Amino acid sequence: MKLTVPQIMAASLPLVMVTAYDYPGAMHAQNAGVDLILVGDSLGNVVLGYDSTAPVTLSDVIHHARAARRGAPDTFLVVDMPFGTYHTGVTDAMRAAVAIIQQTGADAVKMEGSSPEVLEATRTLTRNGVPVMAHVGLLPQTATAQGGMKVQGTGVEGAKQVLEAAMSVQEAGAFSVVLEVIPARLARLITERLHIPTIGIGAGPHCKGQVLVTHDLLGVYEGEQKKIAKRYAEIGALSTGAIRDYAAEVRGGQFPARENSFVIKDEVLDKLY
């Protein structure tokens, strides 16, 4: 049964969230029993082949979220608000959030950061019935301004900024907050200070929940494993091997075999000659 916002906020067991961007990915996640599915703008990196999340558009996330919702109708679905859709005022933010909710059937949206514009958008959306998941720490949409994709909050001032950001998004009405790539002890302090659940990615074991990009945990892309993730499979190598085997059988005449072919009666075929 799909969780509600109050149930998520009151959850006693660690919350499990993964990303999904299409029907089969969301279906597998729901069948595995995850608590939340995120249609993240990480689809720019792992699905669309971009170098960052910045090029992802509102149309992109709506397209992918509609497919994910069909695959997981009974799982709480969160959709990322793309870069630029909520930074230019509450009217634009509300318009984008309404489009996501109406066109995808999502249960909540997610916004990165704690700037005055983001906080005001969070207040406006939540006042109007749109649940908001916040996101502080490393902010992939604007990582260049943070000095790149690196750990945040390691120094005194940086740690204060992350803590204050988490407190401010809670005050603005967010029902949960993602903590990305911050020291584990800082994440623990934030988790203890907040009354909304923290969901970590590269933030240690003390958060109220964890999220991973599915492509990372499945090993879809071969190469060095990311520090913030753990591979539970090697789908990329398996897929490449399977396609290689298929190509070899086609070239060698083993596929399609008799069992992959359909038959026609001799008397029917004779009339064609």
XYZ file of N, CA and C in Angstrom:
819
model
N 0.844 -1.194 0.000
C 0.000 0.000 0.000
C 0.880 1.246 0.000
N 0.492 2.237 -0.801
C 1.272 3.457 -0.906
C 1.296 4.225 0.410
N 2.492 4.679 0.814
C 2.616 5.480 2.010
C 2.020 6.867 1.794
N 1.630 7.502 2.880
C 1.188 8.886 2.846
C 2.286 9.759 3.430
N 2.159 11.065 3.256
C 3.143 11.979 3.820
C 3.236 11.825 5.338
N 2.108 11.788 6.085
C 2.222 11.593 7.535
C 2.902 10.284 7.909
N 2.657 9.210 7.153
C 3.306 7.936 7.443
C 4.802 8.007 7.187
N 5.199 8.720 6.140
C 6.628 8.887 5.861
C 7.293 9.663 6.989
N 6.643 10.712 7.445
C 7.217 11.541 8.495
C 7.306 10.810 9.836
N 6.419 9.835 10.025
C 6.379 9.106 11.299
C 7.026 7.733 11.215
N 7.644 7.392 10.088
C 8.184 6.049 9.890
C 9.216 5.699 10.951
N 9.104 4.482 11.483
C 10.054 4.024 12.497
C 11.219 3.255 11.881
N 10.979 2.565 10.779
C 12.041 1.843 10.090
C 12.710 2.762 9.066
N 13.956 2.500 8.718
C 14.624 3.316 7.701
C 13.855 3.304 6.385
N 13.704 4.473 5.791
C 13.016 4.613 4.518
C 13.952 4.221 3.377
N 13.416 3.501 2.412
C 14.197 3.058 1.259
C 13.672 3.768 0.018
N 14.545 4.510 -0.648
C 14.168 5.200 -1.877
C 15.186 4.904 -2.962
N 14.705 4.683 -4.164
C 15.573 4.508 -5.330
C 15.022 5.364 -6.455
N 15.861 5.585 -7.452
C 15.394 6.297 -8.636
C 14.793 5.320 -9.641
N 13.896 5.840 -10.453
C 13.365 5.097 -11.596
C 12.948 6.122 -12.631
N 13.077 5.762 -13.884
C 12.838 6.725 -14.951
C 11.915 6.179 -16.039
N 11.437 4.943 -15.856
C 10.578 4.349 -16.881
C 9.703 3.268 -16.247
N 8.880 2.650 -17.076
C 7.929 1.644 -16.593
C 8.619 0.434 -15.964
N 9.560 -0.215 -16.652
C 10.165 -1.409 -16.027
C 10.977 -1.084 -14.783
N 11.692 0.044 -14.788
C 12.476 0.392 -13.611
C 11.609 0.612 -12.392
N 10.496 1.322 -12.577
C 9.584 1.575 -11.464
C 8.875 0.294 -11.034
N 8.520 -0.541 -11.995
C 7.857 -1.805 -11.670
C 8.757 -2.688 -10.817
N 10.024 -2.797 -11.198
C 10.957 -3.615 -10.426
C 11.146 -3.037 -9.021
N 11.223 -1.714 -8.922
C 11.389 -1.083 -7.617
C 10.179 -1.350 -6.724
N 8.988 -1.230 -7.283
C 7.794 -1.500 -6.491
C 7.737 -2.968 -6.078
N 8.057 -3.863 -7.002
C 8.039 -5.288 -6.674
C 9.061 -5.623 -5.587
N 10.129 -4.840 -5.517
C 11.155 -5.063 -4.492
C 10.741 -4.512 -3.139
N 9.671 -3.713 -3.109
C 9.142 -3.235 -1.843
C 9.756 -1.954 -1.322
N 10.295 -1.094 -2.208
C 10.849 0.174 -1.730
C 9.723 1.062 -1.214
N 10.077 2.048 -0.402
C 9.082 2.957 0.167
C 8.771 4.134 -0.744
N 9.789 4.645 -1.412
C 9.623 5.804 -2.274
C 10.429 5.616 -3.553
N 9.904 6.160 -4.632
C 10.615 6.177 -5.909
C 10.818 7.633 -6.304
N 12.039 7.949 -6.719
C 12.363 9.296 -7.169
C 12.617 9.289 -8.668
N 11.818 10.054 -9.392
C 12.137 10.326 -10.792
C 13.067 11.532 -10.760
N 14.337 11.250 -10.636
C 15.320 12.303 -10.433
C 15.769 12.932 -11.731
N 16.229 14.182 -11.632
C 16.815 14.786 -12.824
C 18.169 14.154 -13.141
N 18.587 13.209 -12.311
C 19.741 12.373 -12.645
C 19.507 11.602 -13.931
N 18.257 11.585 -14.415
C 17.986 10.948 -15.701
C 18.818 11.620 -16.797
N 19.173 12.895 -16.587
C 20.036 13.559 -17.557
C 21.359 12.853 -17.733
N 21.934 12.375 -16.619
C 23.215 11.680 -16.667
C 23.080 10.232 -17.103
N 22.153 9.507 -16.477
C 22.141 8.047 -16.632
C 21.219 7.549 -17.731
N 20.321 8.398 -18.221
C 19.402 7.974 -19.277
C 19.603 8.780 -20.561
N 19.734 10.093 -20.450
C 19.802 10.955 -21.624
C 21.219 11.239 -22.097
N 22.219 10.884 -21.273
C 23.598 11.025 -21.717
C 24.198 12.401 -21.587
N 23.600 13.279 -20.772
C 24.169 14.601 -20.541
C 25.322 14.518 -19.535
N 26.119 15.579 -19.487
C 27.211 15.654 -18.530
C 26.756 16.127 -17.159
N 25.566 16.715 -17.079
C 25.038 17.208 -15.812
C 23.517 17.124 -15.851
N 22.899 17.528 -14.754
C 21.438 17.523 -14.689
C 20.835 18.805 -15.241
N 21.643 19.830 -15.447
C 21.133 21.143 -15.838
C 20.309 21.142 -17.126
N 20.644 20.344 -18.157
C 19.860 20.402 -19.391
C 18.471 19.748 -19.298
N 18.193 19.029 -18.213
C 16.913 18.327 -18.103
C 15.769 19.331 -18.020
N 14.733 19.106 -18.810
C 13.611 20.036 -18.894
C 12.395 19.505 -18.142
N 11.423 20.382 -17.962
C 10.158 19.981 -17.348
C 9.481 18.903 -18.182
N 9.527 19.046 -19.489
C 8.930 18.025 -20.365
C 9.617 16.676 -20.194
N 10.936 16.697 -20.002
C 11.674 15.446 -19.792
C 11.171 14.714 -18.548
N 11.108 15.422 -17.411
C 10.731 14.729 -16.178
C 9.272 14.289 -16.223
N 8.415 15.068 -16.860
C 7.011 14.667 -16.971
C 6.894 13.398 -17.809
N 7.600 13.362 -18.918
C 7.568 12.180 -19.790
C 8.003 10.921 -19.036
N 9.109 11.020 -18.315
C 9.632 9.855 -17.614
C 8.797 9.508 -16.383
N 8.290 10.518 -15.703
C 7.488 10.254 -14.509
C 6.161 9.591 -14.851
N 5.584 9.922 -15.984
C 4.336 9.261 -16.394
C 4.564 7.764 -16.583
N 5.682 7.427 -17.194
C 6.001 6.010 -17.384
C 6.269 5.330 -16.049
N 7.005 6.010 -15.166
C 7.307 5.435 -13.860
C 6.037 5.219 -13.044
N 5.115 6.161 -13.109
C 3.861 5.998 -12.369
C 3.081 4.785 -12.858
N 3.067 4.558 -14.159
C 2.378 3.369 -14.673
C 3.038 2.094 -14.174
N 4.349 2.134 -13.976
C 5.052 0.952 -13.489
C 4.919 0.744 -11.999
N 4.643 1.809 -11.260
C 4.568 1.706 -9.795
C 3.379 2.517 -9.276
N 2.174 2.052 -9.533
C 0.993 2.816 -9.112
C 0.792 2.841 -7.606
N 1.425 1.924 -6.892
C 1.181 1.804 -5.454
C 2.392 2.193 -4.604
N 3.294 2.971 -5.170
C 4.468 3.430 -4.429
C 4.521 4.952 -4.468
N 4.900 5.556 -3.348
C 4.995 7.012 -3.245
C 6.021 7.518 -4.249
N 5.588 8.405 -5.148
C 6.429 8.850 -6.259
C 6.775 10.329 -6.097
N 8.069 10.614 -6.090
C 8.584 11.979 -5.992
C 9.240 12.329 -7.326
N 9.007 13.542 -7.789
C 9.571 13.977 -9.069
C 10.413 15.230 -8.848
N 11.621 15.231 -9.381
C 12.499 16.391 -9.287
C 11.948 17.552 -10.108
N 12.001 18.751 -9.525
C 11.746 19.972 -10.283
C 13.053 20.334 -10.989
N 13.060 20.405 -12.319
C 14.315 20.661 -13.032
C 14.879 22.056 -12.762
N 16.144 22.204 -13.058
C 16.833 23.473 -12.901
C 16.108 24.566 -13.682
N 15.862 25.693 -13.010
C 15.234 26.831 -13.659
C 13.726 26.889 -13.561
N 13.103 25.827 -13.042
C 11.633 25.820 -12.987
C 11.090 26.403 -11.700
N 11.954 26.675 -10.719
C 11.460 27.172 -9.438
C 12.319 28.294 -8.866
N 13.209 28.837 -9.662
C 14.121 29.871 -9.190
C 13.671 31.279 -9.588
N 12.660 31.376 -10.417
C 12.274 32.670 -10.985
C 10.985 33.226 -10.399
N 10.561 32.670 -9.275
C 9.359 33.175 -8.632
C 8.359 32.080 -8.338
N 7.475 32.370 -7.371
C 6.539 31.347 -6.915
C 5.508 30.992 -7.983
N 5.206 31.933 -8.869
C 4.231 31.634 -9.924
C 4.765 30.559 -10.853
N 6.020 30.715 -11.274
C 6.633 29.706 -12.142
C 6.769 28.376 -11.415
N 7.158 28.424 -10.141
C 7.318 27.190 -9.368
C 5.981 26.463 -9.232
N 4.938 27.199 -8.920
C 3.619 26.588 -8.759
C 3.133 26.009 -10.077
N 3.367 26.737 -11.155
C 2.933 26.251 -12.473
C 3.641 24.942 -12.826
N 4.944 24.878 -12.573
C 5.700 23.660 -12.889
C 5.265 22.498 -12.005
N 5.064 22.766 -10.714
C 4.660 21.703 -9.790
C 3.278 21.169 -10.137
N 2.363 22.050 -10.469
C 1.011 21.616 -10.846
C 1.070 20.764 -12.110
N 1.894 21.165 -13.074
C 2.025 20.371 -14.296
C 2.532 18.970 -13.980
N 3.514 18.880 -13.087
C 4.048 17.572 -12.712
C 2.977 16.716 -12.037
N 2.297 17.283 -11.047
C 1.291 16.511 -10.303
C 0.148 16.097 -11.212
N -0.367 17.025 -12.007
C -1.529 16.729 -12.844
C -1.205 15.742 -13.963
N -0.041 15.892 -14.563
C 0.267 15.093 -15.753
C 0.933 13.758 -15.451
N 1.441 13.576 -14.233
C 2.144 12.327 -13.923
C 1.502 11.514 -12.809
N 0.675 12.145 -11.984
C 0.135 11.442 -10.824
C 1.147 11.305 -9.702
N 2.191 12.134 -9.706
C 3.200 12.095 -8.646
C 2.586 12.489 -7.310
N 3.221 12.042 -6.240
C 2.749 12.346 -4.890
C 3.452 13.546 -4.280
N 4.614 13.928 -4.815
C 5.378 15.042 -4.268
C 6.392 15.494 -5.302
N 6.938 16.687 -5.080
C 8.033 17.184 -5.912
C 9.244 17.418 -5.020
N 10.412 17.533 -5.645
C 11.645 17.784 -4.900
C 12.352 18.991 -5.490
N 12.864 19.854 -4.588
C 13.614 21.032 -5.002
C 14.939 21.088 -4.261
N 15.977 21.533 -4.952
C 17.305 21.628 -4.367
C 17.547 23.012 -3.771
N 18.253 23.044 -2.636
C 18.745 24.288 -2.092
C 17.859 24.913 -1.042
N 18.335 26.063 -0.542
C 17.615 26.769 0.512
C 17.707 28.280 0.324
N 17.837 28.707 -0.916
C 17.863 30.137 -1.192
C 16.506 30.733 -0.845
N 16.422 32.060 -0.691
C 15.130 32.677 -0.403
C 14.051 32.309 -1.428
N 14.459 32.197 -2.697
C 13.492 31.847 -3.735
C 12.968 30.424 -3.540
N 13.874 29.512 -3.200
C 13.469 28.120 -2.991
C 12.592 27.991 -1.748
N 12.949 28.686 -0.700
C 12.149 28.626 0.524
C 10.751 29.194 0.302
N 10.664 30.290 -0.424
C 9.348 30.872 -0.701
C 8.524 29.937 -1.588
N 9.183 29.309 -2.558
C 8.477 28.342 -3.398
C 7.992 27.160 -2.566
N 8.817 26.699 -1.635
C 8.428 25.594 -0.759
C 7.207 25.974 0.070
N 7.222 27.167 0.631
C 6.071 27.617 1.425
C 4.813 27.703 0.573
N 4.937 28.231 -0.631
C 3.776 28.394 -1.500
C 3.208 27.050 -1.924
N 4.081 26.147 -2.335
C 3.617 24.834 -2.784
C 2.944 24.075 -1.652
N 3.565 24.053 -0.482
C 2.991 23.283 0.618
C 1.677 23.893 1.102
N 1.577 25.233 1.071
C 0.311 25.870 1.445
C -0.815 25.488 0.494
N -0.429 25.172 -0.732
C -1.420 24.846 -1.753
C -1.531 23.346 -2.025
N -1.060 22.550 -1.083
C -1.307 21.115 -1.139
C -0.330 20.293 -1.936
N 0.830 20.859 -2.282
C 1.846 20.097 -3.006
C 2.966 19.731 -2.035
N 3.082 18.472 -1.643
C 4.164 18.080 -0.730
C 5.531 18.296 -1.370
N 6.470 18.811 -0.582
C 7.809 19.129 -1.094
C 8.864 18.359 -0.305
N 9.702 17.628 -1.029
C 10.914 17.040 -0.473
C 12.046 18.005 -0.760
N 12.792 18.369 0.260
C 13.899 19.309 0.094
C 15.201 18.549 -0.180
N 16.263 19.304 -0.467
C 17.545 18.696 -0.829
C 18.647 19.698 -0.494
N 19.526 19.344 0.447
C 20.624 20.228 0.832
C 21.938 19.440 0.819
N 23.034 20.172 1.037
C 24.353 19.550 0.917
C 24.864 19.785 -0.491
N 25.359 18.758 -1.139
C 25.740 18.866 -2.537
C 24.479 19.021 -3.380
N 24.492 20.019 -4.254
C 23.342 20.305 -5.109
C 23.758 20.106 -6.560
N 23.452 18.947 -7.140
C 23.946 18.665 -8.491
C 23.561 19.707 -9.540
N 22.378 20.309 -9.408
C 21.949 21.288 -10.416
C 22.862 22.504 -10.469
N 23.444 22.860 -9.340
C 24.298 24.055 -9.264
C 25.656 23.719 -8.668
N 26.135 22.520 -8.905
C 27.381 22.059 -8.286
C 28.586 22.904 -8.693
N 28.554 23.468 -9.885
C 29.678 24.296 -10.324
C 29.896 25.465 -9.374
N 28.790 26.054 -8.909
C 28.890 27.180 -7.988
C 29.403 26.747 -6.613
N 29.300 25.445 -6.311
C 29.790 24.916 -5.039
C 31.222 24.419 -5.133
N 31.827 24.589 -6.280
C 33.202 24.139 -6.461
C 33.316 22.763 -7.064
N 32.218 22.253 -7.590
C 32.232 20.940 -8.224
C 31.565 19.882 -7.373
N 31.590 18.664 -7.881
C 30.938 17.540 -7.203
C 31.846 17.026 -6.090
N 31.807 17.700 -4.952
C 32.674 17.318 -3.844
C 31.914 17.392 -2.530
N 32.525 16.843 -1.481
C 31.888 16.793 -0.169
C 31.628 18.205 0.341
N 30.429 18.402 0.888
C 30.045 19.690 1.448
C 30.029 19.616 2.981
N 30.256 20.753 3.639
C 30.109 20.821 5.090
C 31.257 20.235 5.881
N 32.459 20.253 5.342
C 33.590 19.675 6.072
C 34.234 20.659 7.040
N 34.104 21.950 6.783
C 34.624 22.966 7.677
C 33.535 23.558 8.549
N 33.916 24.397 9.487
C 32.951 24.966 10.426
C 31.868 25.753 9.698
N 32.275 26.685 8.839
C 31.289 27.515 8.150
C 30.425 26.687 7.210
N 31.065 25.777 6.500
C 30.303 24.932 5.588
C 29.307 24.055 6.315
N 29.725 23.484 7.445
C 28.825 22.638 8.233
C 27.644 23.452 8.764
N 27.933 24.692 9.224
C 26.854 25.563 9.701
C 25.860 25.847 8.583
N 26.378 26.088 7.389
C 25.511 26.393 6.257
C 24.584 25.222 5.926
N 25.127 24.013 5.950
C 24.291 22.844 5.649
C 23.237 22.650 6.737
N 23.650 22.781 8.004
C 22.705 22.651 9.111
C 21.607 23.704 9.015
N 21.986 24.942 8.774
C 20.999 26.015 8.667
C 20.083 25.808 7.470
N 20.637 25.294 6.386
C 19.819 25.010 5.203
C 18.763 23.961 5.524
N 19.172 22.903 6.232
C 18.224 21.845 6.600
C 17.138 22.377 7.527
N 17.514 23.202 8.475
C 16.542 23.775 9.387
C 15.571 24.688 8.643
N 16.079 25.441 7.682
C 15.232 26.404 6.976
C 14.228 25.720 6.063
N 14.622 24.619 5.402
C 13.653 23.942 4.530
C 12.578 23.249 5.363
N 12.950 22.777 6.548
C 11.945 22.227 7.451
C 10.953 23.316 7.851
N 11.452 24.484 8.230
C 10.585 25.590 8.628
C 9.669 26.023 7.491
N 10.157 25.892 6.252
C 9.359 26.296 5.093
C 8.254 25.310 4.767
N 8.313 24.114 5.362
C 7.223 23.172 5.170
C 7.558 21.873 4.475
N 8.826 21.639 4.160
C 9.201 20.373 3.524
C 8.886 19.201 4.449
N 8.443 18.087 3.870
C 8.087 16.922 4.692
C 9.267 15.979 4.890
N 10.354 16.210 4.158
C 11.570 15.406 4.288
C 12.680 16.162 3.577
N 13.924 15.730 3.807
C 15.039 16.416 3.166
C 16.133 15.416 2.807
N 16.598 15.492 1.574
C 17.736 14.696 1.127
C 19.018 15.405 1.562
N 19.916 14.647 2.170
C 21.247 15.140 2.533
C 22.249 14.464 1.608
N 22.882 15.246 0.747
C 23.777 14.635 -0.243
C 25.230 15.001 0.001
N 26.060 13.968 0.078
C 27.519 14.072 0.133
C 27.970 15.067 1.207
N 27.643 14.738 2.450
C 28.125 15.489 3.605
C 28.703 14.496 4.604
N 29.541 14.941 5.530
C 30.129 14.014 6.513
C 29.046 13.303 7.331
N 29.300 12.055 7.662
C 28.318 11.235 8.370
C 27.918 11.838 9.719
N 28.892 12.387 10.437
C 28.576 12.948 11.765
C 27.739 14.220 11.646
N 27.952 14.988 10.596
C 27.101 16.157 10.358
C 25.683 15.712 10.021
N 25.563 14.681 9.204
C 24.238 14.159 8.875
C 23.526 13.646 10.124
N 24.286 13.043 11.024
C 23.689 12.557 12.269
C 23.170 13.726 13.105
N 23.953 14.795 13.209
C 23.525 15.967 13.958
C 22.260 16.570 13.361
N 22.240 16.698 12.040
C 21.059 17.253 11.376
C 19.846 16.368 11.613
N 20.035 15.067 11.506
C 18.934 14.125 11.724
C 18.382 14.253 13.135
N 19.256 14.441 14.101
C 18.820 14.601 15.493
C 18.093 15.921 15.716
N 18.466 16.958 14.964
C 17.878 18.278 15.151
C 16.500 18.416 14.490
N 16.302 17.697 13.405
C 15.066 17.864 12.630
C 13.961 16.945 13.126
N 12.714 17.350 12.873
C 11.604 16.443 13.138
C 11.046 15.845 11.852
N 11.607 16.238 10.701
C 11.253 15.592 9.441
C 12.352 14.593 9.099
N 12.026 13.533 8.353
C 13.032 12.517 8.050
C 14.106 13.025 7.093
N 15.332 12.634 7.362
C 16.452 12.888 6.464
C 16.685 11.645 5.622
N 16.988 11.859 4.354
C 17.250 10.753 3.435
C 18.632 10.988 2.842
N 19.540 10.097 3.146
C 20.927 10.312 2.791
C 21.342 9.690 1.478
N 22.279 10.368 0.817
C 23.011 9.781 -0.299
C 24.447 10.288 -0.161
N 25.337 9.402 0.211
C 26.687 9.809 0.540
C 26.731 10.610 1.824
N 25.835 10.303 2.768
C 25.748 11.051 4.027
C 25.816 10.140 5.246
N 26.294 8.919 5.059
C 26.469 8.031 6.202
C 25.212 7.286 6.617
N 25.336 6.488 7.702
C 24.272 5.554 8.084
C 23.245 6.090 9.064
N 23.354 7.353 9.479
C 22.509 7.832 10.567
C 21.244 8.555 10.105
N 21.042 8.669 8.803
C 19.832 9.313 8.297
C 18.623 8.399 8.506
N 17.450 8.982 8.388
C 16.213 8.212 8.560
C 15.889 7.356 7.343
N 16.604 7.597 6.256
C 16.393 6.812 5.043
C 17.588 6.947 4.124
N 17.579 6.170 3.048
C 18.666 6.207 2.075
C 18.086 6.202 0.669
N 18.788 6.876 -0.256
C 18.407 6.858 -1.661
C 19.645 6.586 -2.499
N 19.470 5.812 -3.542
C 20.531 5.574 -4.514
C 19.967 5.666 -5.918
N 20.819 6.085 -6.840
C 20.485 6.021 -8.258
C 20.523 4.552 -8.663
N 19.435 4.073 -9.217
C 19.312 2.644 -9.531
C 20.428 2.164 -10.452
N 20.825 3.003 -11.394
C 21.882 2.609 -12.312
C 23.199 2.350 -11.579
N 23.402 3.045 -10.456
C 24.610 2.815 -9.659
C 24.529 1.503 -8.906
N 23.410 1.241 -8.256
C 23.324 0.014 -7.454
C 23.235 -1.231 -8.329
N 22.755 -1.075 -9.562
C 22.674 -2.215 -10.474
C 23.934 -2.399 -11.313
N 24.853 -1.453 -11.253
C 26.063 -1.571 -12.059
C 25.780 -1.494 -13.544
N 24.887 -0.596 -13.944
C 24.533 -0.471 -15.362
C 25.727 -0.001 -16.171
N 26.512 0.906 -15.593
C 27.693 1.407 -16.283
C 28.942 0.811 -15.655
N 29.766 0.221 -16.486
C 31.000 -0.385 -16.005
C 32.022 0.694 -15.692
N 32.951 0.389 -14.825
C 33.977 1.347 -14.442
C 34.105 1.419 -12.935
N 34.782 2.440 -12.473
C 35.040 2.580 -11.052
C 33.757 2.808 -10.276
N 33.610 2.134 -9.165
C 32.423 2.279 -8.329
C 32.449 3.617 -7.596
N 31.308 4.284 -7.544
C 31.214 5.553 -6.832
C 31.292 5.314 -5.328
N 31.977 6.207 -4.624
C 32.138 6.067 -3.181
C 30.791 6.098 -2.464
N 29.839 6.896 -2.971
C 28.559 7.057 -2.274
C 27.604 5.900 -2.523
N 27.975 4.984 -3.405
C 27.057 3.907 -3.787
C 27.675 2.539 -3.528
N 26.866 1.527 -3.661
C 27.324 0.149 -3.590
C 26.657 -0.619 -4.723
N 27.433 -1.408 -5.420
C 26.867 -2.211 -6.508
C 26.336 -3.523 -5.955
N 25.089 -3.782 -6.294
C 24.466 -5.035 -5.883
C 24.321 -5.992 -7.069
N 24.705 -5.538 -8.250
C 24.673 -6.365 -9.452
C 25.629 -5.748 -10.458
N 25.839 -6.455 -11.567
C 26.669 -5.950 -12.661
C 25.875 -6.080 -13.954
N 24.782 -5.320 -14.011
C 23.866 -5.412 -15.142
C 24.533 -4.980 -16.441
N 25.412 -3.995 -16.365
C 26.063 -3.523 -17.576
C 26.873 -4.616 -18.252
N 27.699 -5.290 -17.479
C 28.516 -6.370 -18.036
C 27.647 -7.517 -18.522
N 26.581 -7.822 -17.761
C 25.677 -8.900 -18.149
C 24.973 -8.573 -19.457
N 24.522 -7.321 -19.603
C 23.825 -6.912 -20.819
C 24.751 -6.954 -22.030
N 25.951 -6.421 -21.863
C 26.905 -6.431 -22.965
C 27.217 -7.860 -23.396
N 27.397 -8.739 -22.414
C 27.681 -10.135 -22.729
C 26.538 -10.815 -23.454
N 25.320 -10.539 -23.029
C 24.156 -11.156 -23.670
C 24.012 -10.688 -25.113
N 24.190 -9.394 -25.344
C 24.081 -8.872 -26.711
C 25.208 -9.408 -27.579
N 26.393 -9.555 -26.990
C 27.526 -10.127 -27.731
C 27.213 -11.572 -28.142
N 26.614 -12.350 -27.232
C 26.251 -13.731 -27.541
C 25.209 -13.786 -28.656
N 24.243 -12.881 -28.576
C 23.207 -12.818 -29.621
C 23.830 -12.516 -30.978
N 24.728 -11.523 -31.013
C 25.370 -11.157 -32.276
C 26.149 -12.327 -32.855
N 26.837 -13.063 -31.978
C 27.628 -14.205 -32.446
C 26.731 -15.286 -33.031
N 25.580 -15.524 -32.404
C 24.673 -16.572 -32.899
C 24.015 -16.169 -34.215
N 23.708 -14.892 -34.384
C 23.162 -14.437 -35.663
C 24.198 -14.626 -36.762
N 25.413 -14.197 -36.491
C 26.472 -14.300 -37.499
C 26.857 -15.741 -37.772
N 26.674 -16.610 -36.768
C 27.029 -18.012 -36.952
C 25.876 -18.882 -37.408
N 24.705 -18.303 -37.563
C 23.560 -19.051 -38.057
C 22.836 -19.871 -37.006
N 23.133 -19.673 -35.727
C 22.445 -20.425 -34.673
C 21.118 -19.787 -34.250
N 20.964 -18.519 -34.542
C 19.712 -17.832 -34.205
C 19.221 -17.074 -35.431
N 17.936 -17.168 -35.734
C 16.898 -17.928 -35.010
C 16.952 -19.410 -35.346
N 16.671 -20.218 -34.334
C 16.626 -21.668 -34.517
C 15.193 -22.090 -34.837
N 14.981 -23.377 -34.967
C 13.661 -23.898 -35.316
C 12.617 -23.477 -34.280
N 13.011 -23.513 -33.005
C 12.043 -23.174 -31.960
C 11.669 -21.695 -31.943
N 12.428 -20.886 -32.670
C 12.122 -19.456 -32.750
C 11.374 -19.101 -34.026
N 11.018 -20.124 -34.803
C 10.408 -19.891 -36.112
C 8.991 -20.459 -36.151
N 8.197 -19.949 -37.074
C 6.826 -20.415 -37.263
C 6.762 -21.299 -38.505
N 5.759 -22.172 -38.563
C 5.648 -23.152 -39.658
C 4.431 -22.849 -40.526
N 4.474 -23.350 -41.710
C 3.352 -23.258 -42.637
C 3.138 -24.636 -43.245
N 1.905 -25.035 -43.447
C 1.624 -26.360 -44.006
C 2.133 -26.461 -45.432
N 2.590 -27.685 -45.803
C 3.143 -27.898 -47.133
C 2.133 -27.568 -48.221
N 0.834 -27.941 -47.996
C -0.160 -27.730 -49.046
C -0.427 -26.239 -49.277
N -0.237 -25.451 -48.235
C -0.398 -24.009 -48.398
C 0.781 -23.444 -49.188
N 1.957 -23.887 -48.816
C 3.160 -23.398 -49.474
C 3.188 -23.814 -50.949
N 2.694 -25.066 -51.240
C 2.705 -25.553 -52.628
C 1.901 -24.656 -53.527
N 0.825 -24.072 -53.017
C -0.033 -23.216 -53.851
C 0.609 -21.863 -54.174
N 1.694 -21.581 -53.522
C 2.383 -20.317 -53.776
C 3.395 -20.436 -54.899
N 3.704 -21.685 -55.305
C 4.684 -21.895 -56.370
C 3.986 -22.026 -57.715
